[in-house]
Amino acid sequence: MTGVRVAGTGLTPFGNAPERTTRDLFAEASSAAFADSGVSREDVEAVLYGNFMGELSEHQGHQGPLMAEAAGVRAPATRYESACASSGMAVRDAVMRVRNGEHDVVLVGGAERMTNLGTAGATEALAIAADELWEVRAGMTFPGAYALMAKAYFDEFGGGREDLAHVAVKNHENALTNEKAQYQKSIEVAEALDAPTVSSPLSLYDACPLSDGASALVLTSEAYAEEHDIDAPVAITGTGQGGDRMALHDREFLARSPAAREAGEAAYTDAGIGAGDVDVAEVHDCFTIAEVLALEALDLEPVGEGITAARDGRTTADGDTPINLSGGLKAKGHPVGATGASQIAEVSKLLAGTHPNSEHVADATTGVAHNAGGTVASATVHVLEVAK
């Protein structure tokens, strides 16, 4: 099998742009990725695209070929849907296609248009990632679901709202230098604790925002990069996928993420590394408690101790393992279909030394991107390494 290189990355700003269509957003992100890579559009052999709610937000299905057209590419195109893990799944498939020699160049990414639906409409649209029969009909929303998970964690392992507030403060601080981030402003712990309750124990600052945006990656084989003298210093060396029961009431655990653990273990094994080798990570913090659960699932923190990681400085920019130096979903934003590929872009830039926060991980050689769908009924994990 051949190695996979990240030849180029492209992101739109994440934020409130209700007038922009997903095809417009993806055109911008893909143009940036091609410019960054130096790869010709004519060399692209497949377009793999993540999107969750296009039928609801734009009354548009069959988005794969539409996005290939928007990117200026004539190649077979496929749309991937796995809730918030949609483009993470697309990246995983792209990695495997390049590895097995099926393709030398793939354009992969995602986009989402959400804010045009309004808060109530977007909340309703997001809810279809839960079990419609047993959760949605009962009034379940994702703030409510993650609040249940937070309560279960506090009951089993301890911790409280102030610990979660430190996660929010950390990620807002990290976003200050990220020009693509939706919220480039710092917050204080007291401010987070005083924010309006969304679903107890979670407040406004425990939740990521509604976002519009797109992400794109140009992935190539090592042979193509060498033959065309492409500057691609970062490789995707591990990929894994995990799953869990859809509805919370059917799960063995509420305070753990078996799908993320399964995906992480598979990705670590695939890359031939262990959790102790990870220097930096982008994890799926749609809510602050989700970051805590992700850290423990990836063995970056012992089970029951992830709750204090931000408060004690272990995951801050200058900590032992910086987490979400992009600002995470919490402050960078979460245009659902774009998130997974955007995490890969952030980790790639951090390892390549081209990210505004690269100074905090100047000696980093190994990074991880963790992307989750729904209440982590689906998950992907990718390992990125500086190419040797």
mmCIF file of C-alpha atoms in Angstrom:
data_model
loop_
_atom_site.group_PDB
_atom_site.id
_atom_site.type_symbol
_atom_site.label_atom_id
_atom_site.label_comp_id
_atom_site.label_asym_id
_atom_site.label_seq_id
_atom_site.Cartn_x
_atom_site.Cartn_y
_atom_site.Cartn_z
ATOM 1 C CA MET A 1 0.000 0.000 0.000
ATOM 2 C CA THR A 2 1.125 3.533 -0.736
ATOM 3 C CA GLY A 3 1.288 6.358 1.786
ATOM 4 C CA VAL A 4 -1.152 9.278 1.765
ATOM 5 C CA ARG A 5 -0.011 12.897 1.822
ATOM 6 C CA VAL A 6 -1.954 16.068 2.589
ATOM 7 C CA ALA A 7 -0.968 18.157 -0.419
ATOM 8 C CA GLY A 8 -3.306 21.096 0.193
ATOM 9 C CA THR A 9 -5.941 22.421 2.568
ATOM 10 C CA GLY A 10 -8.685 25.014 2.149
ATOM 11 C CA LEU A 11 -11.243 26.476 4.546
ATOM 12 C CA THR A 12 -13.825 29.198 4.316
ATOM 13 C CA PRO A 13 -14.385 31.355 7.371
ATOM 14 C CA PHE A 14 -16.806 29.580 9.696
ATOM 15 C CA GLY A 15 -19.717 31.695 10.877
ATOM 16 C CA ASN A 16 -23.011 33.296 9.989
ATOM 17 C CA ALA A 17 -23.483 33.477 6.206
ATOM 18 C CA PRO A 18 -27.115 32.524 5.538
ATOM 19 C CA GLU A 19 -27.055 33.979 2.031
ATOM 20 C CA ARG A 20 -24.269 31.653 0.835
ATOM 21 C CA THR A 21 -25.091 28.258 -0.672
ATOM 22 C CA THR A 22 -23.083 25.121 0.015
ATOM 23 C CA ARG A 23 -21.884 25.042 -3.598
ATOM 24 C CA ASP A 24 -20.574 28.598 -3.181
ATOM 25 C CA LEU A 25 -18.851 27.692 0.089
ATOM 26 C CA PHE A 26 -17.295 24.495 -1.273
ATOM 27 C CA ALA A 27 -16.093 26.298 -4.384
ATOM 28 C CA GLU A 28 -14.163 28.716 -2.162
ATOM 29 C CA ALA A 29 -12.678 25.994 0.048
ATOM 30 C CA SER A 30 -11.664 23.773 -2.868
ATOM 31 C CA SER A 31 -10.088 26.685 -4.747
ATOM 32 C CA ALA A 32 -7.991 27.437 -1.680
ATOM 33 C CA ALA A 33 -6.981 23.768 -1.384
ATOM 34 C CA PHE A 34 -5.876 23.595 -5.015
ATOM 35 C CA ALA A 35 -3.917 26.834 -4.678
ATOM 36 C CA ASP A 36 -2.238 25.503 -1.546
ATOM 37 C CA SER A 37 -1.390 22.157 -3.137
ATOM 38 C CA GLY A 38 -0.144 23.102 -6.583
ATOM 39 C CA VAL A 39 -2.096 20.104 -7.890
ATOM 40 C CA SER A 40 -4.023 20.478 -11.138
ATOM 41 C CA ARG A 41 -7.788 19.977 -11.051
ATOM 42 C CA GLU A 42 -7.377 17.767 -14.138
ATOM 43 C CA ASP A 43 -5.469 15.221 -12.022
ATOM 44 C CA VAL A 44 -8.303 14.673 -9.535
ATOM 45 C CA GLU A 45 -9.743 11.170 -9.883
ATOM 46 C CA ALA A 46 -12.570 11.377 -7.320
ATOM 47 C CA VAL A 47 -14.467 13.915 -5.242
ATOM 48 C CA LEU A 48 -15.659 12.731 -1.824
ATOM 49 C CA TYR A 49 -17.955 15.201 -0.087
ATOM 50 C CA GLY A 50 -19.530 15.313 3.374
ATOM 51 C CA ASN A 51 -22.880 16.959 4.060
ATOM 52 C CA PHE A 52 -25.607 16.265 6.611
ATOM 53 C CA MET A 53 -28.694 18.433 6.151
ATOM 54 C CA GLY A 54 -28.680 19.653 2.556
ATOM 55 C CA GLU A 55 -32.146 18.282 1.858
ATOM 56 C CA LEU A 56 -33.504 20.307 4.798
ATOM 57 C CA SER A 57 -31.509 23.521 4.519
ATOM 58 C CA GLU A 58 -31.468 23.822 0.719
ATOM 59 C CA HIS A 59 -33.939 21.207 -0.539
ATOM 60 C CA GLN A 60 -30.954 19.708 -2.349
ATOM 61 C CA GLY A 61 -29.984 16.072 -2.549
ATOM 62 C CA HIS A 62 -27.546 14.335 -4.915
ATOM 63 C CA GLN A 63 -24.850 16.776 -3.898
ATOM 64 C CA GLY A 64 -21.741 14.859 -4.966
ATOM 65 C CA PRO A 65 -21.710 15.804 -8.655
ATOM 66 C CA LEU A 66 -22.960 19.287 -7.809
ATOM 67 C CA MET A 67 -19.924 19.899 -5.594
ATOM 68 C CA ALA A 68 -17.520 18.447 -8.142
ATOM 69 C CA GLU A 69 -18.894 20.988 -10.598
ATOM 70 C CA ALA A 70 -18.547 23.776 -8.011
ATOM 71 C CA ALA A 71 -14.913 22.766 -7.487
ATOM 72 C CA GLY A 72 -14.229 22.808 -11.227
ATOM 73 C CA VAL A 73 -13.505 19.082 -11.307
ATOM 74 C CA ARG A 74 -14.699 16.465 -13.811
ATOM 75 C CA ALA A 75 -14.476 13.237 -11.819
ATOM 76 C CA PRO A 76 -16.828 10.749 -10.172
ATOM 77 C CA ALA A 77 -18.253 12.264 -6.987
ATOM 78 C CA THR A 78 -19.901 10.811 -3.891
ATOM 79 C CA ARG A 79 -21.742 12.458 -0.997
ATOM 80 C CA TYR A 80 -21.213 11.040 2.517
ATOM 81 C CA GLU A 81 -23.691 11.445 5.383
ATOM 82 C CA SER A 82 -22.952 10.419 8.944
ATOM 83 C CA ALA A 83 -24.346 13.385 10.860
ATOM 84 C CA CYS A 84 -21.513 15.496 12.307
ATOM 85 C CA ALA A 85 -18.965 12.881 11.182
ATOM 86 C CA SER A 86 -19.881 13.171 7.496
ATOM 87 C CA SER A 87 -16.604 14.524 6.126
ATOM 88 C CA GLY A 88 -14.580 12.456 8.592
ATOM 89 C CA MET A 89 -16.087 9.418 6.891
ATOM 90 C CA ALA A 90 -15.299 10.917 3.491
ATOM 91 C CA VAL A 91 -11.652 11.420 4.495
ATOM 92 C CA ARG A 92 -11.433 7.830 5.743
ATOM 93 C CA ASP A 93 -12.668 6.506 2.404
ATOM 94 C CA ALA A 94 -10.311 8.825 0.529
ATOM 95 C CA VAL A 95 -7.344 7.558 2.537
ATOM 96 C CA MET A 96 -8.206 3.943 1.795
ATOM 97 C CA ARG A 97 -8.700 4.626 -1.925
ATOM 98 C CA VAL A 98 -5.282 6.252 -2.233
ATOM 99 C CA ARG A 99 -3.633 3.568 -0.130
ATOM 100 C CA ASN A 100 -4.921 0.701 -2.230
ATOM 101 C CA GLY A 101 -3.773 2.330 -5.455
ATOM 102 C CA GLU A 102 -7.240 3.096 -6.799
ATOM 103 C CA HIS A 103 -6.481 6.839 -6.959
ATOM 104 C CA ASP A 104 -3.426 9.089 -6.841
ATOM 105 C CA VAL A 105 -5.304 12.356 -6.274
ATOM 106 C CA VAL A 106 -8.575 12.877 -4.390
ATOM 107 C CA LEU A 107 -10.462 16.047 -3.485
ATOM 108 C CA VAL A 108 -12.238 15.479 -0.170
ATOM 109 C CA GLY A 109 -14.099 17.812 2.150
ATOM 110 C CA GLY A 110 -17.528 18.999 3.140
ATOM 111 C CA ALA A 111 -19.851 21.920 3.658
ATOM 112 C CA GLU A 112 -22.963 22.882 5.560
ATOM 113 C CA ARG A 113 -25.466 25.704 5.403
ATOM 114 C CA MET A 114 -27.284 26.012 8.714
ATOM 115 C CA THR A 115 -27.983 29.580 9.814
ATOM 116 C CA ASN A 116 -30.575 30.217 7.095
ATOM 117 C CA LEU A 117 -32.849 27.821 9.023
ATOM 118 C CA GLY A 118 -32.753 29.919 12.191
ATOM 119 C CA THR A 119 -32.068 28.516 15.648
ATOM 120 C CA ALA A 120 -35.316 26.555 15.955
ATOM 121 C CA GLY A 121 -35.131 25.193 12.408
ATOM 122 C CA ALA A 122 -31.481 24.177 12.692
ATOM 123 C CA THR A 123 -32.087 22.525 16.067
ATOM 124 C CA GLU A 124 -34.923 20.515 14.543
ATOM 125 C CA ALA A 125 -32.760 19.573 11.561
ATOM 126 C CA LEU A 126 -29.870 18.482 13.761
ATOM 127 C CA ALA A 127 -32.222 16.335 15.818
ATOM 128 C CA ILE A 128 -32.716 13.884 12.944
ATOM 129 C CA ALA A 129 -29.264 12.517 13.799
ATOM 130 C CA ALA A 130 -30.923 11.000 16.876
ATOM 131 C CA ASP A 131 -33.347 8.062 16.935
ATOM 132 C CA GLU A 132 -36.531 9.536 15.464
ATOM 133 C CA LEU A 133 -38.840 6.866 16.845
ATOM 134 C CA TRP A 134 -37.582 6.721 20.426
ATOM 135 C CA GLU A 135 -35.753 10.012 21.013
ATOM 136 C CA VAL A 136 -36.903 12.759 18.643
ATOM 137 C CA ARG A 137 -40.615 12.039 19.144
ATOM 138 C CA ALA A 138 -40.054 12.280 22.882
ATOM 139 C CA GLY A 139 -38.582 15.763 22.471
ATOM 140 C CA MET A 140 -34.893 14.898 22.591
ATOM 141 C CA THR A 141 -32.517 17.589 21.346
ATOM 142 C CA PHE A 142 -28.743 17.392 21.293
ATOM 143 C CA PRO A 143 -28.279 19.937 24.091
ATOM 144 C CA GLY A 144 -30.574 17.714 26.156
ATOM 145 C CA ALA A 145 -28.742 14.550 25.162
ATOM 146 C CA TYR A 146 -25.317 15.913 26.033
ATOM 147 C CA ALA A 147 -26.716 17.310 29.283
ATOM 148 C CA LEU A 148 -27.729 13.750 30.202
ATOM 149 C CA MET A 149 -24.225 12.569 29.352
ATOM 150 C CA ALA A 150 -22.697 15.339 31.482
ATOM 151 C CA LYS A 151 -24.910 14.436 34.446
ATOM 152 C CA ALA A 152 -23.988 10.790 34.080
ATOM 153 C CA TYR A 153 -20.296 11.721 34.034
ATOM 154 C CA PHE A 154 -20.578 13.892 37.133
ATOM 155 C CA ASP A 155 -22.452 11.116 38.942
ATOM 156 C CA GLU A 156 -19.865 8.465 38.038
ATOM 157 C CA PHE A 157 -16.588 10.382 38.182
ATOM 158 C CA GLY A 158 -17.216 13.753 39.833
ATOM 159 C CA GLY A 159 -16.503 17.206 38.482
ATOM 160 C CA GLY A 160 -18.890 20.028 37.737
ATOM 161 C CA ARG A 161 -19.821 23.038 35.670
ATOM 162 C CA GLU A 162 -16.659 24.969 36.535
ATOM 163 C CA ASP A 163 -14.500 22.195 35.068
ATOM 164 C CA LEU A 164 -16.486 22.415 31.821
ATOM 165 C CA ALA A 165 -16.170 26.205 31.841
ATOM 166 C CA HIS A 166 -12.389 25.823 31.705
ATOM 167 C CA VAL A 167 -12.791 23.790 28.482
ATOM 168 C CA ALA A 168 -14.768 26.644 26.918
ATOM 169 C CA VAL A 169 -12.293 29.283 28.104
ATOM 170 C CA LYS A 170 -9.358 27.289 26.671
ATOM 171 C CA ASN A 171 -10.923 26.838 23.268
ATOM 172 C CA HIS A 172 -11.997 30.468 22.965
ATOM 173 C CA GLU A 173 -8.431 31.485 23.809
ATOM 174 C CA ASN A 174 -7.078 29.184 21.108
ATOM 175 C CA ALA A 175 -9.427 30.700 18.512
ATOM 176 C CA LEU A 176 -8.110 34.228 19.006
ATOM 177 C CA THR A 177 -5.411 33.782 16.354
ATOM 178 C CA ASN A 178 -7.493 31.677 13.940
ATOM 179 C CA GLU A 179 -8.785 33.975 11.206
ATOM 180 C CA LYS A 180 -11.270 31.296 10.091
ATOM 181 C CA ALA A 181 -12.863 30.992 13.545
ATOM 182 C CA GLN A 182 -16.421 32.082 14.204
ATOM 183 C CA TYR A 183 -15.635 33.471 17.671
ATOM 184 C CA GLN A 184 -12.312 35.242 18.007
ATOM 185 C CA LYS A 185 -12.893 36.514 21.504
ATOM 186 C CA SER A 186 -11.773 35.382 24.928
ATOM 187 C CA ILE A 187 -14.143 34.558 27.778
ATOM 188 C CA GLU A 188 -13.662 34.125 31.528
ATOM 189 C CA VAL A 189 -14.720 31.208 33.701
ATOM 190 C CA ALA A 190 -17.140 33.425 35.627
ATOM 191 C CA GLU A 191 -18.688 34.575 32.342
ATOM 192 C CA ALA A 192 -19.233 30.987 31.249
ATOM 193 C CA LEU A 193 -20.770 30.064 34.589
ATOM 194 C CA ASP A 194 -23.130 33.052 34.475
ATOM 195 C CA ALA A 195 -24.330 32.334 30.924
ATOM 196 C CA PRO A 196 -27.957 31.313 30.338
ATOM 197 C CA THR A 197 -28.742 27.645 30.840
ATOM 198 C CA VAL A 198 -29.287 25.686 27.627
ATOM 199 C CA SER A 199 -30.014 22.332 29.247
ATOM 200 C CA SER A 200 -28.878 21.845 32.818
ATOM 201 C CA PRO A 201 -26.005 21.453 33.631
ATOM 202 C CA LEU A 202 -24.946 22.919 30.256
ATOM 203 C CA SER A 203 -25.014 26.652 29.610
ATOM 204 C CA LEU A 204 -24.661 28.744 26.473
ATOM 205 C CA TYR A 205 -20.854 28.626 26.571
ATOM 206 C CA ASP A 206 -20.863 24.836 26.810
ATOM 207 C CA ALA A 207 -22.363 24.595 23.318
ATOM 208 C CA CYS A 208 -20.856 25.153 19.891
ATOM 209 C CA PRO A 209 -22.602 27.669 17.607
ATOM 210 C CA LEU A 210 -24.636 27.147 14.469
ATOM 211 C CA SER A 211 -22.255 27.721 11.571
ATOM 212 C CA ASP A 212 -22.003 27.965 7.816
ATOM 213 C CA GLY A 213 -18.767 26.948 6.129
ATOM 214 C CA ALA A 214 -16.774 24.512 4.032
ATOM 215 C CA SER A 215 -13.508 22.585 4.092
ATOM 216 C CA ALA A 216 -11.444 20.862 1.404
ATOM 217 C CA LEU A 217 -8.325 18.716 1.233
ATOM 218 C CA VAL A 218 -6.257 17.585 -1.719
ATOM 219 C CA LEU A 219 -4.856 14.168 -0.835
ATOM 220 C CA THR A 220 -2.254 12.439 -2.988
ATOM 221 C CA SER A 221 -0.210 9.290 -2.995
ATOM 222 C CA GLU A 222 3.414 9.585 -1.933
ATOM 223 C CA ALA A 223 4.466 8.572 -5.436
ATOM 224 C CA TYR A 224 2.418 11.361 -7.039
ATOM 225 C CA ALA A 225 3.789 13.939 -4.594
ATOM 226 C CA GLU A 226 7.352 12.894 -5.322
ATOM 227 C CA GLU A 227 6.874 12.702 -9.079
ATOM 228 C CA HIS A 228 5.283 16.178 -9.255
ATOM 229 C CA ASP A 229 7.553 17.756 -6.635
ATOM 230 C CA ILE A 230 4.588 18.573 -4.388
ATOM 231 C CA ASP A 231 5.455 20.052 -0.992
ATOM 232 C CA ALA A 232 3.420 17.744 1.257
ATOM 233 C CA PRO A 233 5.278 17.248 4.535
ATOM 234 C CA VAL A 234 2.367 15.678 6.450
ATOM 235 C CA ALA A 235 1.025 12.151 5.924
ATOM 236 C CA ILE A 236 -2.186 10.504 7.112
ATOM 237 C CA THR A 237 -0.804 7.311 8.618
ATOM 238 C CA GLY A 238 -3.767 5.952 10.550
ATOM 239 C CA THR A 239 -7.515 5.754 10.108
ATOM 240 C CA GLY A 240 -10.226 4.150 12.205
ATOM 241 C CA GLN A 241 -13.992 4.067 12.533
ATOM 242 C CA GLY A 242 -16.242 3.076 15.405
ATOM 243 C CA GLY A 243 -19.938 2.782 16.142
ATOM 244 C CA ASP A 244 -22.410 2.573 19.008
ATOM 245 C CA ARG A 245 -26.132 2.201 19.577
ATOM 246 C CA MET A 246 -28.083 5.146 18.194
ATOM 247 C CA ALA A 247 -30.341 5.923 21.167
ATOM 248 C CA LEU A 248 -28.868 6.810 24.548
ATOM 249 C CA HIS A 249 -31.243 4.486 26.429
ATOM 250 C CA ASP A 250 -29.892 1.492 24.489
ATOM 251 C CA ARG A 251 -26.265 2.108 25.459
ATOM 252 C CA GLU A 252 -24.165 0.432 28.093
ATOM 253 C CA PHE A 253 -22.496 3.734 28.992
ATOM 254 C CA LEU A 254 -23.616 7.357 29.000
ATOM 255 C CA ALA A 255 -20.389 8.715 30.437
ATOM 256 C CA ARG A 256 -18.065 7.059 27.929
ATOM 257 C CA SER A 257 -17.699 6.943 24.134
ATOM 258 C CA PRO A 258 -17.111 3.367 22.953
ATOM 259 C CA ALA A 259 -17.361 4.379 19.277
ATOM 260 C CA ALA A 260 -14.549 6.893 19.675
ATOM 261 C CA ARG A 261 -12.459 4.382 21.608
ATOM 262 C CA GLU A 262 -12.942 1.779 18.880
ATOM 263 C CA ALA A 263 -12.004 4.291 16.180
ATOM 264 C CA GLY A 264 -8.994 5.539 18.126
ATOM 265 C CA GLU A 265 -7.618 2.092 18.831
ATOM 266 C CA ALA A 266 -7.981 1.164 15.167
ATOM 267 C CA ALA A 267 -6.265 4.361 14.016
ATOM 268 C CA TYR A 268 -3.404 3.972 16.503
ATOM 269 C CA THR A 269 -2.855 0.365 15.435
ATOM 270 C CA ASP A 270 -3.035 1.335 11.771
ATOM 271 C CA ALA A 271 -0.389 4.023 12.272
ATOM 272 C CA GLY A 272 1.758 1.893 14.571
ATOM 273 C CA ILE A 273 1.637 4.411 17.420
ATOM 274 C CA GLY A 274 0.208 4.649 20.918
ATOM 275 C CA ALA A 275 -1.686 7.399 22.675
ATOM 276 C CA GLY A 276 1.576 8.445 24.359
ATOM 277 C CA ASP A 277 2.996 9.396 20.969
ATOM 278 C CA VAL A 278 0.296 12.013 20.303
ATOM 279 C CA ASP A 279 1.616 15.582 20.512
ATOM 280 C CA VAL A 280 -1.517 17.513 19.567
ATOM 281 C CA ALA A 281 -5.162 16.743 18.787
ATOM 282 C CA GLU A 282 -8.340 18.231 17.412
ATOM 283 C CA VAL A 283 -11.329 16.541 19.039
ATOM 284 C CA HIS A 284 -15.067 16.870 18.492
ATOM 285 C CA ASP A 285 -16.202 19.324 21.184
ATOM 286 C CA CYS A 286 -19.748 20.076 20.042
ATOM 287 C CA PHE A 287 -20.331 20.485 23.774
ATOM 288 C CA THR A 288 -17.656 20.888 26.435
ATOM 289 C CA ILE A 289 -18.468 17.486 27.929
ATOM 290 C CA ALA A 290 -17.828 15.955 24.492
ATOM 291 C CA GLU A 291 -14.193 17.064 24.662
ATOM 292 C CA VAL A 292 -13.822 15.379 28.041
ATOM 293 C CA LEU A 293 -15.308 12.126 26.753
ATOM 294 C CA ALA A 294 -13.130 12.257 23.633
ATOM 295 C CA LEU A 295 -9.909 12.691 25.629
ATOM 296 C CA GLU A 296 -10.676 9.611 27.671
ATOM 297 C CA ALA A 297 -11.813 7.540 24.694
ATOM 298 C CA LEU A 298 -8.536 8.328 22.912
ATOM 299 C CA ASP A 299 -6.487 7.467 26.013
ATOM 300 C CA LEU A 300 -5.140 11.004 26.131
ATOM 301 C CA GLU A 301 -6.513 11.157 29.675
ATOM 302 C CA PRO A 302 -7.336 8.300 32.071
ATOM 303 C CA VAL A 303 -11.029 7.489 32.404
ATOM 304 C CA GLY A 304 -12.514 9.788 35.035
ATOM 305 C CA GLU A 305 -9.684 12.337 34.871
ATOM 306 C CA GLY A 306 -10.407 14.141 31.612
ATOM 307 C CA ILE A 307 -12.758 16.503 33.430
ATOM 308 C CA THR A 308 -9.826 18.314 35.084
ATOM 309 C CA ALA A 309 -7.511 18.401 32.042
ATOM 310 C CA ALA A 310 -8.310 21.963 30.955
ATOM 311 C CA ARG A 311 -8.601 23.348 34.477
ATOM 312 C CA ASP A 312 -5.198 21.922 35.418
ATOM 313 C CA GLY A 313 -3.564 23.099 32.174
ATOM 314 C CA ARG A 314 -2.753 19.696 30.703
ATOM 315 C CA THR A 315 -4.644 20.429 27.463
ATOM 316 C CA THR A 316 -4.080 24.170 27.129
ATOM 317 C CA ALA A 317 -1.878 25.637 24.402
ATOM 318 C CA ASP A 318 1.204 25.304 26.597
ATOM 319 C CA GLY A 319 0.144 22.038 28.224
ATOM 320 C CA ASP A 320 1.477 18.527 27.783
ATOM 321 C CA THR A 321 -0.969 17.717 24.967
ATOM 322 C CA PRO A 322 -2.644 20.806 23.487
ATOM 323 C CA ILE A 323 -6.218 20.098 22.453
ATOM 324 C CA ASN A 324 -8.222 22.077 19.901
ATOM 325 C CA LEU A 325 -5.630 24.718 19.085
ATOM 326 C CA SER A 326 -7.966 25.794 16.285
ATOM 327 C CA GLY A 327 -10.578 26.813 18.837
ATOM 328 C CA GLY A 328 -12.434 23.547 18.323
ATOM 329 C CA LEU A 329 -16.054 23.314 17.343
ATOM 330 C CA LYS A 330 -16.764 25.399 20.427
ATOM 331 C CA ALA A 331 -15.145 28.615 19.153
ATOM 332 C CA LYS A 332 -13.992 27.892 15.606
ATOM 333 C CA GLY A 333 -17.522 26.793 14.707
ATOM 334 C CA HIS A 334 -19.305 23.661 13.544
ATOM 335 C CA PRO A 335 -20.711 23.664 9.996
ATOM 336 C CA VAL A 336 -21.582 20.021 10.426
ATOM 337 C CA GLY A 337 -20.594 18.520 7.083
ATOM 338 C CA ALA A 338 -17.336 20.484 6.960
ATOM 339 C CA THR A 339 -16.039 19.703 10.439
ATOM 340 C CA GLY A 340 -14.217 16.385 9.993
ATOM 341 C CA ALA A 341 -12.106 17.514 7.050
ATOM 342 C CA SER A 342 -11.492 20.890 8.700
ATOM 343 C CA GLN A 343 -9.979 19.098 11.711
ATOM 344 C CA ILE A 344 -7.581 17.280 9.373
ATOM 345 C CA ALA A 345 -6.649 20.633 7.825
ATOM 346 C CA GLU A 346 -5.944 22.156 11.238
ATOM 347 C CA VAL A 347 -3.773 19.260 12.437
ATOM 348 C CA SER A 348 -1.903 19.190 9.127
ATOM 349 C CA LYS A 349 -1.073 22.884 9.394
ATOM 350 C CA LEU A 350 -0.060 22.545 13.030
ATOM 351 C CA LEU A 351 2.410 19.768 12.166
ATOM 352 C CA ALA A 352 3.686 21.591 9.080
ATOM 353 C CA GLY A 353 4.356 24.736 11.118
ATOM 354 C CA THR A 354 1.989 26.920 9.077
ATOM 355 C CA HIS A 355 -0.807 27.324 11.637
ATOM 356 C CA PRO A 356 -1.054 30.499 13.735
ATOM 357 C CA ASN A 357 -0.741 28.317 16.845
ATOM 358 C CA SER A 358 2.110 26.122 15.554
ATOM 359 C CA GLU A 359 4.519 27.839 17.953
ATOM 360 C CA HIS A 360 2.868 25.954 20.799
ATOM 361 C CA VAL A 361 3.743 22.599 19.210
ATOM 362 C CA ALA A 362 6.964 23.475 17.403
ATOM 363 C CA ASP A 363 8.450 20.011 17.966
ATOM 364 C CA ALA A 364 5.260 18.050 17.291
ATOM 365 C CA THR A 365 5.479 15.138 14.883
ATOM 366 C CA THR A 366 2.186 13.315 15.535
ATOM 367 C CA GLY A 367 -1.371 14.605 15.678
ATOM 368 C CA VAL A 368 -4.860 13.156 15.890
ATOM 369 C CA ALA A 369 -8.231 14.296 14.531
ATOM 370 C CA HIS A 370 -11.396 12.901 16.141
ATOM 371 C CA ASN A 371 -14.789 13.446 14.478
ATOM 372 C CA ALA A 372 -18.074 12.235 15.970
ATOM 373 C CA GLY A 373 -21.648 11.893 14.735
ATOM 374 C CA GLY A 374 -24.712 12.555 16.878
ATOM 375 C CA THR A 375 -24.126 11.498 20.473
ATOM 376 C CA VAL A 376 -21.094 9.564 19.165
ATOM 377 C CA ALA A 377 -23.054 6.746 17.578
ATOM 378 C CA SER A 378 -20.468 7.077 14.812
ATOM 379 C CA ALA A 379 -16.870 8.249 14.968
ATOM 380 C CA THR A 380 -13.704 8.485 12.928
ATOM 381 C CA VAL A 381 -10.159 9.032 14.114
ATOM 382 C CA HIS A 382 -7.187 9.890 11.915
ATOM 383 C CA VAL A 383 -3.500 9.968 12.781
ATOM 384 C CA LEU A 384 -1.293 12.482 10.987
ATOM 385 C CA GLU A 385 2.489 12.461 11.128
ATOM 386 C CA VAL A 386 5.311 14.548 9.768
ATOM 387 C CA ALA A 387 6.588 12.452 6.867
ATOM 388 C CA LYS A 388 9.934 10.835 7.526
#
